XYZ file of C-alpha atoms in Angstrom:
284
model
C 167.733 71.787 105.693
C 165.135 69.951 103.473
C 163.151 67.179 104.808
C 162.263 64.029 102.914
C 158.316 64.720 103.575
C 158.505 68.305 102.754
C 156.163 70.886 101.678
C 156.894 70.379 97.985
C 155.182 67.066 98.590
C 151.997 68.391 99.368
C 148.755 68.481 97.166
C 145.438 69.156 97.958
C 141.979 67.140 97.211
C 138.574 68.355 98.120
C 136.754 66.188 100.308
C 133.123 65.944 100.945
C 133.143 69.690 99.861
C 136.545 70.562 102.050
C 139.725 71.228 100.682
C 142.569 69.029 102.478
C 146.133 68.778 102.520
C 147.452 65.091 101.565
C 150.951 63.530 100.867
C 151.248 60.206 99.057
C 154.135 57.549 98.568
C 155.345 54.058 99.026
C 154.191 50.753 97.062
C 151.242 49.760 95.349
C 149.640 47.458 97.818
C 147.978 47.380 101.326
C 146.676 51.239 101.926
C 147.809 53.052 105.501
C 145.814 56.905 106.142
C 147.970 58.529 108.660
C 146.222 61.142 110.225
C 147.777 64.674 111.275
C 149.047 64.859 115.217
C 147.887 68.270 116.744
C 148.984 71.136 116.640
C 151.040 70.000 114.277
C 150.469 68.879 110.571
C 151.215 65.197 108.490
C 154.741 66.607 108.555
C 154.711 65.024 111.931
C 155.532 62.013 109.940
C 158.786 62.780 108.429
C 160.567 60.772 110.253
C 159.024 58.010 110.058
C 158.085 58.030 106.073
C 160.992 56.267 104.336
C 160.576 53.188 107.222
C 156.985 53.019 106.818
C 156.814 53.482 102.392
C 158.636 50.357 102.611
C 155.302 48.706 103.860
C 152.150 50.206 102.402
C 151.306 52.702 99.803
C 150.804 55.775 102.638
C 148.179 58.524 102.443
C 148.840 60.826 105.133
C 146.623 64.383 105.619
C 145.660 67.068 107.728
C 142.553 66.302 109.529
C 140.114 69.186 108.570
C 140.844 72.640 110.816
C 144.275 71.182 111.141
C 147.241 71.566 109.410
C 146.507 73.542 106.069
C 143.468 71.674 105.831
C 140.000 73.839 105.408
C 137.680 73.390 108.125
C 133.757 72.896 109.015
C 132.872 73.321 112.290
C 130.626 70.521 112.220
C 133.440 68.063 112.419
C 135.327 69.363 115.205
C 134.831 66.882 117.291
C 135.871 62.839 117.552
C 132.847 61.398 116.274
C 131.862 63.338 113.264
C 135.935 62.933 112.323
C 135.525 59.338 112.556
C 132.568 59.738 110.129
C 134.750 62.143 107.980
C 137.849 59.583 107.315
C 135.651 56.816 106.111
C 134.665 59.446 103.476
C 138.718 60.470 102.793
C 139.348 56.626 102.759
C 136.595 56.211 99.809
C 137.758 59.473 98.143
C 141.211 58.207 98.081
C 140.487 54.504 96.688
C 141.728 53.231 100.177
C 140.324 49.253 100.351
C 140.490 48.410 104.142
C 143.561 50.997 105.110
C 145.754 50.381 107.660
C 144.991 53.661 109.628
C 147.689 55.472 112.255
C 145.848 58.007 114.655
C 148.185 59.611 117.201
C 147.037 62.362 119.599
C 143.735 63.591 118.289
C 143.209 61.128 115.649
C 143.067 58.189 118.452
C 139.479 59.072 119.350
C 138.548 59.656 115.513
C 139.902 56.450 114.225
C 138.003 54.432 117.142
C 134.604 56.246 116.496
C 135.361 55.550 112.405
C 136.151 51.607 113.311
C 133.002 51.250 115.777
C 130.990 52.865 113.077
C 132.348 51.014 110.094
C 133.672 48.153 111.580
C 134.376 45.625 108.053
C 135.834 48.985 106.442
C 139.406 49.640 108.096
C 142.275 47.019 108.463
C 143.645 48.007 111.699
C 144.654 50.757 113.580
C 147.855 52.561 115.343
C 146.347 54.955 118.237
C 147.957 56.816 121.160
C 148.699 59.818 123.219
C 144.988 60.655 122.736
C 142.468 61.053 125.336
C 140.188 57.845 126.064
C 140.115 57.560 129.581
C 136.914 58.573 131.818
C 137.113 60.072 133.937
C 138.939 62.376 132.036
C 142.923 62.143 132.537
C 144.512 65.000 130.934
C 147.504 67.147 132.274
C 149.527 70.741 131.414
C 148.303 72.940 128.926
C 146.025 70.204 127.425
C 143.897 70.296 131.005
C 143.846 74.133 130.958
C 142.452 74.086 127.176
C 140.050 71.163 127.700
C 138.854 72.682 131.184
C 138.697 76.352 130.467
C 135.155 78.232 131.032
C 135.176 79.786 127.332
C 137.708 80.085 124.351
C 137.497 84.030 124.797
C 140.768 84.534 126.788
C 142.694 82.270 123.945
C 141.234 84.745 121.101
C 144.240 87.026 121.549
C 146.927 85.250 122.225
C 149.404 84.991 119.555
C 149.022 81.187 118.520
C 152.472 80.847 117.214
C 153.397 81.138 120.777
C 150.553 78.592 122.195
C 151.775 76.193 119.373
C 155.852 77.022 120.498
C 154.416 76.096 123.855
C 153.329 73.035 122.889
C 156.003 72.138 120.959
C 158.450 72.022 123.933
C 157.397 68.828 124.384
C 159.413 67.687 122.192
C 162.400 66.812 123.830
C 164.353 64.104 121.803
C 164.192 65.278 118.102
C 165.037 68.241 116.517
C 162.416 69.302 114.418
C 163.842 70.928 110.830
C 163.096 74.282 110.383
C 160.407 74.060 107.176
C 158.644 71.683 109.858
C 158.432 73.783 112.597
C 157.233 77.043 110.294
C 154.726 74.632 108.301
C 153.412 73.535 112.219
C 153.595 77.280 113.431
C 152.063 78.684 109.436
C 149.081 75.971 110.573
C 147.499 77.449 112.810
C 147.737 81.335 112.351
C 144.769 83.873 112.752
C 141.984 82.161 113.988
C 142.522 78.347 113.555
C 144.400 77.485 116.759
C 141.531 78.807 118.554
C 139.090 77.035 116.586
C 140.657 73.751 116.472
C 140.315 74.174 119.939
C 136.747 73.047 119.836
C 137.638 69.583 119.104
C 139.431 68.537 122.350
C 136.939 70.738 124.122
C 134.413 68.207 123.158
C 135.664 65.326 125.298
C 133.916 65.270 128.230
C 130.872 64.478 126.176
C 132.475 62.377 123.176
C 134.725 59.877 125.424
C 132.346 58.931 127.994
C 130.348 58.117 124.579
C 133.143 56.307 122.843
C 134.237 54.134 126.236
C 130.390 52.538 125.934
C 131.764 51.682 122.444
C 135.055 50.066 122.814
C 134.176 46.288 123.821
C 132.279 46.306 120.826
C 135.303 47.550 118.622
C 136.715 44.147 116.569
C 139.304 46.243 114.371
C 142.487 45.071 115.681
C 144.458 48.170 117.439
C 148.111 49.044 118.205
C 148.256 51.349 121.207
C 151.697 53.214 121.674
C 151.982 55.523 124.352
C 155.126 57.462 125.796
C 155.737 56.670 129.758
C 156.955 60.402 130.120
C 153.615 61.692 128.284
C 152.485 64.729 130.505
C 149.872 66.129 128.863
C 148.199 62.532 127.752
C 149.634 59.897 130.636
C 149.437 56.443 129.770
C 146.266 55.359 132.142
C 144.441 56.659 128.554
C 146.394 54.288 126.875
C 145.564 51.605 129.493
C 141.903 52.255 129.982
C 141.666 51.119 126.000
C 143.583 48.418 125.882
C 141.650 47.269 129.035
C 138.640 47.343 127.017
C 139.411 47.066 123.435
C 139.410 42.917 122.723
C 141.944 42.739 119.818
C 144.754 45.340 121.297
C 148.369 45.391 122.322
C 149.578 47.818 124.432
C 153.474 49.290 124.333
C 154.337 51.506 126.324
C 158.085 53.490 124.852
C 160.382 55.693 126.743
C 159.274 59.252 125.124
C 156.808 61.512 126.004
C 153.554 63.123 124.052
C 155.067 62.992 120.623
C 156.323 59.306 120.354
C 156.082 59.426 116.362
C 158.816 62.123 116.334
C 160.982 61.517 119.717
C 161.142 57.757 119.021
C 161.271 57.401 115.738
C 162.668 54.253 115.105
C 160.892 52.236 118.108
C 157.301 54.010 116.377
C 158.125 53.197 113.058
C 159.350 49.538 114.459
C 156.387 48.682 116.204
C 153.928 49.876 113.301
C 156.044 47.675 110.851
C 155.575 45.081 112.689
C 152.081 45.892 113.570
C 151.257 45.736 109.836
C 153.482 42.682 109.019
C 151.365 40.416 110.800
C 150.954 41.542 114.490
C 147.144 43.101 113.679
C 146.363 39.375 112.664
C 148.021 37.715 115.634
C 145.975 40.326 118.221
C 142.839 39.605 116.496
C 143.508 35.465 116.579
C 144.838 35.665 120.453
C 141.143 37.070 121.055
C 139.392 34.507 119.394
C 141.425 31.545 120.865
């Protein structure tokens, strides 16, 4: 079975020294990054593509470490990411992008709009930790909380990624999909990418001192069922972010794949006007 988004799709640019995986399409127009879900890759967004190329010319890449994208230590971690996308978004000729961030690109695209605030468009976050004190559950907890990585080093990570992938409960996920996700983090780089979620003790309690101050206007979608990310994260921003809307769908962690067509519905609409009307609700 081929997928729309497939691997034949995908090109590589070097970045600020790295080399990372992108995938381009849709209109010439307003610009939208989408950033890879983890541990997954920007295949995660194959089923939402076709809806969302009908809106914006779309970027979409692995997030260095993830993916097939090289990686630097140095940016394993939310703020130095949110640092790193501003430079993708100036590689790529991206004026004031539309950005989506599920899962670990949440944190990212928050740090990148509280450091750059006139430089993105708006933002699509979600099923990525926020909340302090930390709210985490499953296997994300365990990783987060463990003492050391050692006792990950060798375990087979296709099986740690087919772990995670049972959460997935509502789509079936094609077969080049689910190799390119398990192919993505072989050897070494599950482990390693690792480090970045391991660095949110430290980098949320930082980024929740940041949010009032955030004016980028930012979609929050967050699945009800979510056990690994439960929805108080999503609450705790849109408690504190002033130009947010919160929805809340009936999926769990990976809303961009097990609701589809409500994700891709709500980020349509997002983009055809609803960033505008959160931003103008704050200032009236």
């Amino acid at each position: 079975m081929s997928t729309w988004l497939d691997t034949s799709r995908m090109q590589f640019r070097t970045v600020d020294g790295l080399s990372i995986r992108f995938a381009e399409g849709g209109p010439r127009g307003d610009h939208a990054l989408l950033l890879s879900p983890w541990p997954e890759s920007l295949l995660a967004f194959e089923p939402t593509w076709s809806r969302l190329a009908e809106h914006a010319h779309l970027v979409a890449i692995d997030l260095p470490g993830f993916g097939h994208s090289e990686r630097r230590n140095a940016l394993m971690s939310p703020r130095a990411m949110g640092e790193f996308l501003i430079r993708v978004a100036d590689t790529f000729g991206l004026d004031r992008p539309h950005v989506i961030g599920p899962d670990i690109g949440t944190a990212a695209a928050l740090f990148a709009a509280a450091q750059c605030p006139e430089r993105l468009r708006s933002l699509v976050v979600g099923s990525g930790g926020a909340a302090i004190p930390l709210q985490l559950g499953g296997i994300l907890k365990e990783w987060v909380d463990a003492a050391d990585l050692e006792s990950y080093r060798n375990a087979e990570p296709r099986q740690l990624v087919s772990g995670a992938l049972t959460g997935i409960v509502q789509y079936s996920l094609p077969p080049t999909v689910r190799e390119d996700y398990l192919s993505s983090y072989e050897g070494d780089r599950f482990v390693e990418s690792m480090r970045y979620v391991r660095s949110y003790p430290s980098e949320l309690r930082d980024l929740s001192d940041l949010l009032p101050e955030i004016q980028t206007p930012v979609q929050i979608i967050a699945g009800a069922q979510d056990a690994a990310v439960p929805p108080v994260n999503a609450e705790f921003l849109h408690e504190r972010l002033p130009n947010s809307r919160l929805d809340i769908i009936d999926a769990g962690h990976f809303t961009w794949e097990d609701a589809a067509d409500e994700y891709g519905a709500l980020v349509t609409n997002w983009w055809s006007g609803g960033y505008l009307a959160a931003a103008s609700a704050h200032r009236s």
